[in-house]
CSV table of C-alpha atoms and ligand atoms in Angstrom, one decimal:
chain,number,residue,atom,x,y,z
A,5,MET,CA,8.7,-29.3,-19.0
A,6,GLY,CA,5.5,-31.4,-19.6
A,7,SER,CA,3.2,-28.6,-18.6
A,8,LEU,CA,4.4,-26.2,-21.3
A,9,ASN,CA,2.1,-25.7,-24.2
A,10,GLU,CA,1.3,-23.1,-26.8
A,11,GLU,CA,-0.7,-21.1,-24.3
A,12,SER,CA,2.3,-20.7,-22.1
A,13,PHE,CA,4.3,-17.4,-22.1
A,14,ILE,CA,8.0,-17.6,-21.4
A,15,PHE,CA,9.8,-14.5,-20.1
A,16,CYS,CA,13.6,-14.7,-20.5
A,17,PRO,CA,15.5,-12.0,-18.7
A,18,GLU,CA,19.2,-11.8,-17.9
A,19,LEU,CA,18.7,-12.3,-14.2
A,20,VAL,CA,15.8,-13.5,-12.0
A,21,TYR,CA,15.5,-12.8,-8.3
A,22,GLU,CA,14.6,-16.2,-6.8
A,23,GLN,CA,14.9,-17.3,-3.2
A,24,SER,CA,16.8,-14.1,-2.2
A,25,GLU,CA,19.4,-14.2,-4.9
A,26,PHE,CA,19.8,-13.3,-8.6
A,27,VAL,CA,20.3,-16.2,-10.9
A,28,ARG,CA,21.2,-16.4,-14.5
A,29,GLN,CA,19.8,-18.6,-17.3
A,30,VAL,CA,16.4,-18.9,-15.7
A,31,ALA,CA,13.1,-18.3,-17.4
A,32,LEU,CA,9.7,-17.6,-16.0
A,33,VAL,CA,6.9,-19.6,-17.6
A,34,CYS,CA,3.4,-18.5,-17.1
A,35,ASP,CA,0.1,-20.2,-18.2
A,36,ALA,CA,-3.0,-18.7,-19.8
A,37,ALA,CA,-4.5,-18.2,-16.3
A,38,GLY,CA,-1.6,-15.9,-15.4
A,39,LEU,CA,0.0,-18.3,-12.9
A,40,ILE,CA,3.7,-19.2,-12.8
A,41,VAL,CA,4.1,-22.7,-14.1
A,42,SER,CA,7.8,-23.1,-13.6
A,43,LEU,CA,11.2,-21.3,-13.5
A,44,PRO,CA,13.2,-23.6,-15.8
A,45,ASN,CA,16.8,-23.4,-16.9
A,46,THR,CA,16.9,-21.6,-20.3
A,47,THR,CA,19.5,-24.0,-21.8
A,48,GLY,CA,18.0,-25.5,-24.9
A,49,LEU,CA,14.6,-23.9,-24.2
A,50,SER,CA,12.8,-23.3,-27.4
A,51,MET,CA,9.1,-22.6,-27.3
A,52,PRO,CA,6.7,-20.2,-29.0
A,53,ASN,CA,5.7,-17.1,-27.1
A,54,ILE,CA,9.2,-16.4,-25.8
A,55,VAL,CA,9.5,-12.8,-24.5
A,56,ARG,CA,13.2,-11.9,-24.5
A,57,LEU,CA,14.1,-9.3,-21.9
A,58,LYS,CA,17.7,-8.5,-22.7
A,59,ASN,CA,19.8,-6.6,-20.1
A,60,ARG,CA,16.9,-6.9,-17.6
A,61,ALA,CA,16.6,-8.3,-14.1
A,62,LEU,CA,13.2,-9.7,-13.2
A,63,LEU,CA,11.9,-9.4,-9.6
A,64,PRO,CA,8.6,-10.1,-7.9
A,65,GLY,CA,6.0,-7.3,-8.1
A,66,LEU,CA,6.0,-4.8,-5.2
A,67,VAL,CA,3.0,-4.7,-2.9
A,68,ASN,CA,1.8,-1.3,-1.7
A,69,ALA,CA,-0.1,-2.1,1.5
A,70,HIS,CA,-1.4,1.3,2.4
A,71,SER,CA,-2.7,3.8,-0.1
A,72,HIS,CA,-5.3,6.6,-0.2
A,73,ALA,CA,-5.4,7.0,-3.9
A,74,PHE,CA,-7.5,10.2,-4.1
A,75,GLN,CA,-4.9,12.1,-2.0
A,76,ARG,CA,-2.8,12.3,-5.2
A,77,VAL,CA,-4.8,15.5,-6.0
A,78,ILE,CA,-3.2,17.4,-3.1
A,79,ARG,CA,0.4,16.6,-4.0
A,80,GLY,CA,2.4,19.9,-4.1
A,81,ARG,CA,-0.4,21.9,-2.6
A,82,THR,CA,0.4,21.5,1.1
A,83,GLU,CA,4.1,22.4,1.3
A,84,TYR,CA,3.8,25.8,2.9
A,85,ARG,CA,3.4,27.3,6.3
A,86,THR,CA,0.1,28.3,7.7
A,87,PRO,CA,0.4,31.7,9.4
A,88,ASN,CA,0.5,31.7,13.2
A,89,ILE,CA,0.2,28.0,13.9
A,90,LYS,CA,2.6,25.1,14.0
A,91,ASP,CA,2.0,23.0,10.9
A,92,SER,CA,1.5,19.4,11.6
A,93,PHE,CA,-0.4,16.3,10.5
A,94,TRP,CA,-3.6,18.1,11.8
A,95,THR,CA,-3.2,21.2,9.6
A,96,TRP,CA,-2.4,19.0,6.6
A,97,ARG,CA,-5.5,17.0,7.3
A,98,GLU,CA,-7.7,20.1,7.0
A,99,MET,CA,-6.3,20.7,3.5
A,100,MET,CA,-6.8,17.1,2.5
A,101,TYR,CA,-10.4,17.2,3.7
A,102,SER,CA,-11.2,20.3,1.7
A,103,ALA,CA,-10.2,18.4,-1.4
A,104,ALA,CA,-11.9,15.2,-0.4
A,105,SER,CA,-15.2,17.0,0.1
A,106,ARG,CA,-15.3,18.2,-3.5
A,107,LEU,CA,-14.6,15.1,-5.5
A,108,THR,CA,-17.3,13.5,-7.7
A,109,PRO,CA,-17.4,9.8,-8.4
A,110,GLU,CA,-15.8,10.4,-11.8
A,111,ASP,CA,-13.1,12.6,-10.1
A,112,ILE,CA,-12.3,9.8,-7.7
A,113,TYR,CA,-11.9,7.4,-10.7
A,114,ASP,CA,-9.6,9.9,-12.4
A,115,ALA,CA,-7.5,10.6,-9.4
A,116,SER,CA,-7.2,7.0,-8.5
A,117,ARG,CA,-6.2,6.0,-12.0
A,118,MET,CA,-3.4,8.6,-11.9
A,119,ALA,CA,-2.1,7.2,-8.6
A,120,PHE,CA,-2.3,3.6,-9.8
A,121,LEU,CA,-0.6,4.5,-13.1
A,122,GLU,CA,2.3,5.9,-11.2
A,123,MET,CA,2.3,2.8,-8.9
A,124,ALA,CA,2.4,0.5,-12.0
A,125,LEU,CA,5.2,2.4,-13.6
A,126,SER,CA,7.3,2.0,-10.4
A,127,GLY,CA,6.9,-1.8,-10.2
A,128,ILE,CA,3.9,-2.1,-7.9
A,129,THR,CA,1.5,-4.9,-8.9
A,130,SER,CA,-0.9,-5.0,-6.0
A,131,VAL,CA,-2.3,-2.3,-3.8
A,132,GLY,CA,-4.2,-2.1,-0.5
A,133,GLU,CA,-6.5,0.9,-0.8
A,134,PHE,CA,-7.6,2.2,2.6
A,135,HIS,CA,-10.8,3.7,1.3
A,136,TYR,CA,-12.9,6.0,3.5
A,137,LEU,CA,-14.9,8.2,1.0
A,138,HIS,CA,-18.3,6.6,1.0
A,139,HIS,CA,-21.1,9.2,0.6
A,140,GLY,CA,-22.0,12.3,-1.3
A,141,PRO,CA,-20.4,15.6,-0.2
A,142,ASP,CA,-23.3,16.4,2.2
A,143,GLY,CA,-23.2,12.9,3.8
A,144,THR,CA,-26.1,11.4,1.9
A,145,PRO,CA,-25.3,7.8,0.9
A,146,TYR,CA,-25.3,7.0,-2.8
A,147,GLU,CA,-27.9,4.6,-4.1
A,148,ASP,CA,-25.2,2.0,-4.2
A,149,PRO,CA,-23.4,2.6,-0.9
A,150,ASN,CA,-20.2,1.2,-2.5
A,151,LEU,CA,-20.3,3.5,-5.5
A,152,LEU,CA,-17.0,5.3,-4.6
A,153,ALA,CA,-15.2,2.1,-3.6
A,154,LYS,CA,-16.2,0.6,-6.9
A,155,GLU,CA,-14.8,3.7,-8.8
A,156,VAL,CA,-11.5,3.0,-7.1
A,157,VAL,CA,-11.6,-0.7,-7.9
A,158,ARG,CA,-12.5,0.2,-11.5
A,159,ALA,CA,-9.5,2.5,-11.7
A,160,ALA,CA,-7.2,-0.2,-10.4
A,161,GLY,CA,-8.7,-2.7,-12.9
A,162,ASP,CA,-8.3,-0.3,-15.8
A,163,VAL,CA,-4.6,0.3,-15.0
A,164,GLY,CA,-4.2,-3.5,-14.4
A,165,LEU,CA,-3.3,-3.6,-10.7
A,166,ARG,CA,-4.7,-6.0,-8.2
A,167,ILE,CA,-6.5,-4.3,-5.4
A,168,ALA,CA,-7.5,-5.1,-1.8
A,169,LEU,CA,-10.3,-2.6,-1.1
A,170,LEU,CA,-9.9,-2.0,2.6
A,171,ARG,CA,-13.2,-0.5,3.3
A,172,VAL,CA,-13.0,2.0,6.2
A,173,ALA,CA,-15.3,2.2,9.2
A,174,TYR,CA,-15.5,5.7,10.5
A,175,ALA,CA,-18.0,6.6,13.2
A,176,ARG,CA,-16.9,9.9,14.9
A,177,SER,CA,-14.4,12.7,15.0
A,178,GLY,CA,-12.9,11.4,18.2
A,179,TYR,CA,-13.6,10.9,21.9
A,180,GLU,CA,-15.6,13.7,23.3
A,181,THR,CA,-15.1,15.7,20.1
A,182,GLU,CA,-17.6,17.7,18.2
A,183,PRO,CA,-18.6,16.2,14.8
A,184,ASN,CA,-16.5,17.7,11.9
A,185,PRO,CA,-18.6,18.5,8.9
A,186,GLN,CA,-15.6,17.7,6.7
A,187,GLN,CA,-16.0,14.1,7.7
A,188,LEU,CA,-19.6,13.7,6.5
A,189,ARG,CA,-18.5,11.6,3.5
A,190,PHE,CA,-16.8,9.0,5.7
A,191,ILE,CA,-19.3,8.3,8.5
A,192,GLU,CA,-21.3,5.1,9.0
A,193,GLU,CA,-22.5,5.7,12.5
A,194,ASN,CA,-23.2,2.1,13.5
A,195,SER,CA,-21.6,-1.2,12.7
A,196,GLU,CA,-24.8,-2.7,11.3
A,197,VAL,CA,-24.9,-0.3,8.4
A,198,TYR,CA,-21.1,-0.6,7.9
A,199,LEU,CA,-21.1,-4.4,7.9
A,200,LYS,CA,-24.1,-4.6,5.6
A,201,ASN,CA,-22.2,-2.4,3.1
A,202,VAL,CA,-19.0,-4.5,3.4
A,203,GLU,CA,-21.0,-7.7,2.9
A,204,LYS,CA,-22.5,-6.2,-0.3
A,205,LEU,CA,-19.1,-5.2,-1.6
A,206,VAL,CA,-17.7,-8.7,-0.9
A,207,ASN,CA,-20.5,-10.1,-3.0
A,208,ASP,CA,-20.2,-7.6,-5.7
A,209,LEU,CA,-16.5,-8.2,-6.1
A,210,SER,CA,-16.6,-11.9,-5.9
A,211,GLY,CA,-16.4,-12.4,-9.6
A,212,SER,CA,-13.2,-10.5,-10.1
A,213,LEU,CA,-10.9,-13.5,-10.5
A,214,GLY,CA,-8.4,-12.5,-7.9
A,215,MET,CA,-8.0,-8.9,-9.2
A,216,ALA,CA,-10.1,-7.2,-6.4
A,217,TRP,CA,-11.1,-8.3,-2.9
A,218,VAL,CA,-12.2,-6.8,0.3
A,219,GLY,CA,-10.7,-6.1,3.8
A,220,VAL,CA,-12.1,-4.2,6.7
A,221,ALA,CA,-10.4,-1.1,8.0
A,222,PRO,CA,-11.6,0.4,11.3
A,223,HIS,CA,-10.0,3.8,10.7
A,224,SER,CA,-8.4,4.3,14.2
A,225,VAL,CA,-9.3,4.1,17.9
A,226,ARG,CA,-10.0,7.8,17.6
A,227,ALA,CA,-12.7,7.3,14.9
A,228,VAL,CA,-14.3,4.0,15.9
A,229,PRO,CA,-15.6,3.4,19.4
A,230,LEU,CA,-14.8,0.1,21.1
A,231,ASN,CA,-18.1,-1.8,20.6
A,232,TYR,CA,-18.2,-0.9,16.9
A,233,LEU,CA,-14.6,-2.0,16.6
A,234,ARG,CA,-15.2,-5.4,18.3
A,235,GLU,CA,-18.0,-6.1,15.8
A,236,VAL,CA,-15.9,-5.2,12.8
A,237,VAL,CA,-13.1,-7.4,13.9
A,238,GLN,CA,-15.4,-10.3,14.7
A,239,PHE,CA,-16.9,-10.0,11.2
A,240,ALA,CA,-13.4,-10.2,9.7
A,241,GLU,CA,-12.6,-13.2,12.0
A,242,VAL,CA,-15.5,-15.2,10.7
A,243,ARG,CA,-14.6,-14.5,7.0
A,244,LYS,CA,-10.8,-14.4,7.5
A,245,LEU,CA,-10.5,-10.9,5.9
A,246,PRO,CA,-7.6,-8.6,6.4
A,247,VAL,CA,-8.0,-6.0,9.1
A,248,HIS,CA,-6.1,-2.7,8.7
A,249,MET,CA,-6.1,0.2,11.1
A,250,HIS,CA,-4.2,3.4,11.6
A,251,VAL,CA,-2.4,2.9,15.0
A,252,ALA,CA,-0.2,5.4,16.9
A,253,GLU,CA,0.6,7.7,14.1
A,254,GLN,CA,0.3,10.7,16.3
A,255,GLU,CA,1.1,11.3,20.0
A,256,ALA,CA,-2.2,13.2,20.4
A,257,GLU,CA,-4.0,10.0,19.2
A,258,VAL,CA,-2.2,7.9,21.8
A,259,SER,CA,-3.0,10.4,24.7
A,260,ALA,CA,-6.7,10.6,23.6
A,261,CYS,CA,-6.9,6.8,23.8
A,262,ILE,CA,-5.4,6.7,27.3
A,263,GLU,CA,-7.9,9.4,28.3
A,264,GLU,CA,-10.8,7.4,27.0
A,265,TYR,CA,-9.8,3.9,27.9
A,266,GLY,CA,-6.9,4.2,30.3
A,267,ARG,CA,-4.8,2.3,27.9
A,268,SER,CA,-2.6,3.0,24.8
A,269,PRO,CA,-4.1,2.0,21.4
A,270,VAL,CA,-1.9,-1.2,21.3
A,271,ALA,CA,-2.7,-2.1,24.9
A,272,LEU,CA,-6.4,-1.6,24.1
A,273,LEU,CA,-6.2,-3.8,21.0
A,274,VAL,CA,-4.3,-6.5,22.9
A,275,THR,CA,-6.5,-6.6,26.0
A,276,GLU,CA,-9.6,-6.7,23.9
A,277,GLY,CA,-8.2,-9.6,21.9
A,278,LEU,CA,-8.5,-7.7,18.6
A,279,LEU,CA,-5.0,-8.5,17.2
A,280,SER,CA,-4.3,-11.5,15.0
A,281,GLU,CA,-2.1,-12.6,12.1
A,282,ARG,CA,-4.5,-10.8,9.8
A,283,PHE,CA,-4.2,-7.5,11.6
A,284,THR,CA,-2.0,-4.8,10.2
A,285,GLY,CA,-1.4,-1.7,12.3
A,286,VAL,CA,-0.5,1.2,9.9
A,287,HIS,CA,2.2,3.6,11.2
A,288,MET,CA,2.8,2.3,14.7
A,289,ILE,CA,5.3,5.1,15.4
A,290,HIS,CA,4.6,6.0,19.0
A,291,VAL,CA,4.8,2.6,20.6
A,292,THR,CA,6.7,1.4,23.7
A,293,PRO,CA,9.0,-1.7,23.8
A,294,LYS,CA,6.3,-3.4,25.8
A,295,ALA,CA,3.7,-2.7,23.1
A,296,ILE,CA,6.1,-4.1,20.4
A,297,GLY,CA,6.4,-7.3,22.4
A,298,MET,CA,2.6,-7.6,22.5
A,299,LEU,CA,2.4,-7.1,18.8
A,300,ALA,CA,4.9,-9.8,18.2
A,301,ALA,CA,3.1,-12.2,20.5
A,302,ALA,CA,0.0,-11.7,18.5
A,303,ARG,CA,1.8,-12.1,15.2
A,304,ALA,CA,0.3,-8.8,13.9
A,305,LEU,CA,1.8,-6.9,11.0
A,306,ILE,CA,3.0,-3.4,10.8
A,307,CYS,CA,2.7,-1.1,7.7
A,308,ALA,CA,5.3,1.7,7.6
A,309,CYS,CA,4.8,4.6,5.3
A,310,PRO,CA,8.0,6.6,5.8
A,311,THR,CA,7.8,9.0,2.8
A,312,THR,CA,4.4,10.2,4.1
A,313,GLU,CA,5.5,10.0,7.8
A,314,ARG,CA,8.5,12.2,7.1
A,315,ASN,CA,6.3,14.6,5.0
A,316,LEU,CA,3.8,15.0,7.8
A,317,GLY,CA,6.4,15.2,10.6
A,318,ASP,CA,4.9,12.1,12.3
A,319,GLY,CA,8.1,10.6,13.6
A,320,ILE,CA,10.4,7.7,13.0
A,321,ILE,CA,9.1,4.1,12.9
A,322,PRO,CA,11.1,1.8,15.2
A,323,ALA,CA,11.7,-0.8,12.5
A,324,ASN,CA,14.8,-2.1,14.2
A,325,SER,CA,12.8,-3.1,17.3
A,326,PHE,CA,10.0,-4.6,15.0
A,327,PHE,CA,12.5,-6.7,13.1
A,328,LYS,CA,14.3,-7.8,16.3
A,329,GLN,CA,11.0,-9.2,17.5
A,330,GLY,CA,10.4,-11.0,14.3
A,331,LEU,CA,7.5,-8.7,13.3
A,332,ARG,CA,6.6,-8.5,9.6
A,333,VAL,CA,6.8,-4.9,8.3
A,334,ALA,CA,5.0,-4.0,5.1
A,335,LEU,CA,5.2,-0.7,3.3
A,336,GLY,CA,2.7,1.9,1.9
A,337,THR,CA,2.7,5.0,-0.1
A,338,ASP,CA,-0.1,6.4,2.0
A,339,SER,CA,-0.6,10.1,1.1
A,340,GLN,CA,1.0,9.7,-2.4
A,341,VAL,CA,3.4,12.6,-1.7
A,342,GLU,CA,5.8,10.3,-3.5
A,343,ILE,CA,5.0,7.0,-5.1
A,344,ASP,CA,8.2,4.9,-5.0
A,345,LEU,CA,7.9,1.9,-2.6
A,346,LEU,CA,11.7,1.3,-2.8
A,347,GLU,CA,12.2,4.8,-1.4
A,348,ASP,CA,9.9,3.8,1.5
A,349,ALA,CA,12.1,0.7,1.9
A,350,ARG,CA,15.3,2.6,2.1
A,351,GLU,CA,13.9,5.2,4.4
A,352,LEU,CA,13.1,2.6,7.0
A,353,GLU,CA,16.9,2.2,7.3
A,354,TYR,CA,17.9,5.8,6.6
A,355,HIS,CA,15.7,7.5,9.2
A,356,LEU,CA,17.2,5.2,11.9
A,357,ARG,CA,20.7,6.1,10.7
A,358,LEU,CA,20.0,9.8,11.2
A,359,GLN,CA,18.4,9.1,14.6
A,360,LYS,CA,21.1,6.9,15.9
A,361,MET,CA,24.0,8.4,14.0
A,362,GLU,CA,25.2,5.0,12.8
A,363,ARG,CA,25.0,2.8,9.7
A,364,ALA,CA,23.5,-0.6,8.9
A,365,VAL,CA,20.9,-0.3,11.7
A,366,LEU,CA,18.6,-3.0,10.3
A,367,ALA,CA,21.3,-5.6,9.9
A,368,SER,CA,21.1,-8.5,12.3
A,369,THR,CA,24.2,-10.2,13.8
A,370,GLU,CA,23.6,-13.3,11.6
A,371,ASP,CA,23.5,-11.3,8.4
A,372,ASN,CA,26.3,-11.8,5.9
A,373,GLY,CA,26.6,-10.9,2.2
A,374,LEU,CA,26.4,-7.5,0.5
A,375,SER,CA,22.6,-7.5,0.2
A,376,ALA,CA,21.4,-8.7,3.6
A,377,ILE,CA,19.7,-5.4,4.6
A,378,ALA,CA,18.4,-4.9,1.1
A,379,ALA,CA,16.9,-8.4,1.2
A,380,ARG,CA,15.1,-7.6,4.5
A,381,LEU,CA,13.8,-4.3,3.0
A,382,PHE,CA,12.8,-5.9,-0.3
A,383,ALA,CA,10.8,-8.6,1.6
A,384,SER,CA,8.9,-5.7,3.3
A,385,ALA,CA,8.1,-4.3,-0.1
A,386,THR,CA,6.9,-7.7,-1.4
A,387,VAL,CA,6.3,-10.7,0.9
A,388,SER,CA,5.1,-8.8,3.9
A,389,GLY,CA,3.0,-6.5,1.8
A,390,ALA,CA,1.3,-9.5,0.2
A,391,GLU,CA,0.7,-11.1,3.6
A,392,SER,CA,-0.8,-7.9,4.9
A,393,ILE,CA,-3.4,-7.4,2.2
A,394,GLN,CA,-3.8,-11.1,1.6
A,395,ALA,CA,-2.6,-10.9,-2.0
A,396,ARG,CA,-1.2,-14.1,-3.4
A,397,GLY,CA,2.4,-13.9,-4.4
A,398,GLY,CA,5.2,-11.7,-3.2
A,399,THR,CA,7.7,-14.3,-4.4
A,400,LEU,CA,8.3,-16.0,-7.7
A,401,GLU,CA,7.4,-19.7,-7.5
A,402,SER,CA,5.3,-22.2,-9.3
A,403,GLY,CA,1.6,-21.8,-8.6
A,404,SER,CA,2.0,-18.1,-7.7
A,405,PRO,CA,0.5,-15.4,-9.9
A,406,ALA,CA,2.9,-14.1,-12.5
A,407,ASP,CA,3.2,-10.6,-11.0
A,408,PHE,CA,6.6,-9.1,-11.5
A,409,PHE,CA,8.6,-6.2,-12.8
A,410,THR,CA,11.9,-5.9,-14.7
A,411,VAL,CA,14.7,-3.3,-14.3
A,412,ASP,CA,17.1,-2.2,-17.0
A,413,LEU,CA,20.6,-3.3,-15.9
A,414,ASN,CA,22.0,-0.4,-18.0
A,415,ASP,CA,20.1,2.2,-16.2
A,416,PRO,CA,22.6,4.8,-14.9
A,417,SER,CA,21.3,4.4,-11.3
A,418,ILE,CA,22.2,0.7,-11.1
A,419,ALA,CA,24.6,0.0,-14.0
A,420,GLY,CA,27.7,-2.0,-13.1
A,421,ALA,CA,26.2,-3.9,-10.2
A,422,SER,CA,27.3,-7.5,-9.8
A,423,GLU,CA,24.8,-10.3,-9.0
A,424,ALA,CA,26.0,-10.0,-5.4
A,425,ASP,CA,25.3,-6.3,-4.9
A,426,LEU,CA,22.5,-5.8,-7.4
A,427,LEU,CA,19.7,-6.0,-4.8
A,428,SER,CA,21.4,-3.4,-2.6
A,429,ALA,CA,21.8,-1.2,-5.7
A,430,ILE,CA,18.1,-1.6,-6.5
A,431,VAL,CA,16.8,-1.0,-3.0
A,432,PHE,CA,19.2,1.8,-2.1
A,433,SER,CA,19.9,3.6,-5.4
A,434,GLN,CA,17.5,2.7,-8.2
A,435,SER,CA,15.7,5.4,-10.0
A,436,LYS,CA,12.1,4.6,-11.0
A,437,ALA,CA,13.2,5.2,-14.6
A,438,ALA,CA,15.0,1.8,-14.5
A,439,VAL,CA,11.6,0.0,-14.3
A,440,LYS,CA,10.8,-1.3,-17.8
A,441,ASP,CA,8.2,-4.0,-17.7
A,442,VAL,CA,5.4,-4.6,-15.2
A,443,VAL,CA,3.4,-7.8,-15.5
A,444,VAL,CA,0.3,-8.7,-13.5
A,445,GLY,CA,-1.2,-12.1,-13.9
A,446,GLY,CA,1.0,-12.7,-17.0
A,447,LYS,CA,-0.3,-9.6,-18.7
A,448,ARG,CA,2.3,-6.9,-19.5
A,449,ILE,CA,0.7,-3.6,-18.3
A,450,VAL,CA,3.9,-1.6,-18.6
A,451,GLU,CA,6.2,-2.2,-21.6
A,452,ASP,CA,9.5,-0.4,-22.0
A,453,GLY,CA,8.6,2.0,-19.2
A,454,ARG,CA,5.2,3.0,-20.7
A,455,HIS,CA,1.6,2.1,-20.0
A,456,ALA,CA,-0.8,1.9,-22.9
A,457,GLN,CA,-3.3,4.4,-21.4
A,458,GLN,CA,-0.6,6.7,-20.0
A,459,GLU,CA,-1.4,9.8,-22.1
A,460,GLU,CA,-5.1,9.6,-21.6
A,461,ILE,CA,-4.8,9.0,-17.8
A,462,VAL,CA,-2.5,12.0,-17.4
A,463,GLU,CA,-4.6,14.3,-19.6
A,464,ARG,CA,-7.7,13.5,-17.6
A,465,PHE,CA,-5.9,14.0,-14.4
A,466,LYS,CA,-4.6,17.4,-15.5
A,467,ARG,CA,-8.1,18.4,-16.3
A,468,LEU,CA,-9.3,17.3,-12.9
A,469,GLN,CA,-6.5,19.3,-11.2
A,470,LYS,CA,-7.5,22.4,-13.2
A,471,LYS,CA,-11.1,22.0,-12.1
A,472,LEU,CA,-10.1,21.6,-8.5
A,473,TRP,CA,-7.5,24.2,-8.1
A,474,GLY,CA,-7.8,26.5,-11.1
B,1435,ZN,ZN1,-3.3,6.3,6.0
């Protein structure tokens, strides 16, 4: 206990989730720099700055590895049928673009802050923002080419979340496809311009003390031609940055890639040597067993976004095959149709149950204990997410950032759970209302289920929605 001093904060909940189980009589000690110093036994512990968290279980903060924050503005506005055409991802995308083309920098800040507030209230402590709005509505770059990225970073900082700004490279509408004027805000036609802007953003965020950092995100094989893609991945390789890319979300995207390159998107990435342990393929729905084997050999990550994928009718992610091959699967709230990462976690399992008409699909033969599937899903929502966006943390241990959330053990959705089944209750049944405290770097950003700026953030967002939609 020698490292404790008056600058240490000690959080004393009823239960702590440590090394895949809930333990009693353990405190979390955090230093003035926001790092976990130790997780000591609470017997006889008497220190200043004790924060007692009665009837609460404390868990590592959730990591949302794939977000488009501004898409929060179209929530509830796309759930209807378009006359005479089959509604799909592609019709939804047109509606999303029409909103994207109208947002000012201030609007992007307000929309992002709303999305990040809801993330914080649900236990998310870090987010990977796949950011592709770069220019003014007519495609003219702002004086600072990263103005909009910085508005998103500012929004995350003001809410108190850590953010990996995954800056998107977008060059074209698609292979042999006419330019789409709705994409003018995204496009940086060549890799030189894109990489110069990324480099500038890396420098500009370098003083953020671990709260904001940069990754590269070639949008998709559809939007970034091969030479451009190679240069972006090479740049990330030199600087060891995370690389995120939408891969195989839609069958049409896979067939367009085969038409252009004679290979599927995964085969293209493998044969070009573009996969690595820092590569996350977002969605990865329409992939063959052979492709899954290649992803595993490259130690790439997957980011599943099942609430969005079901909303868009994308398909079901083959998470059972991914886990069987030892692949790490992170989770993302993507379109923000719903912001509840534990709902994404349970859907990984539930969608496969519906497809296969059986239960416990994601259990492995070695699994025992009531919470084995939940532990796997919870690791997706924490450890794998952190690895995907290169956030430190994902688990509670000495030296890691003090990023965590607590749940009320008396919340009706989980009340009565024992230590053995609590994780399953949290992963499969917990209501977001059970989340009471959220702490990032030792700082309590949500207290008793409320965020200090909540009213103001909501009011400003309501004003923005009125302006956009009347
Ligand atoms: Zn996405």
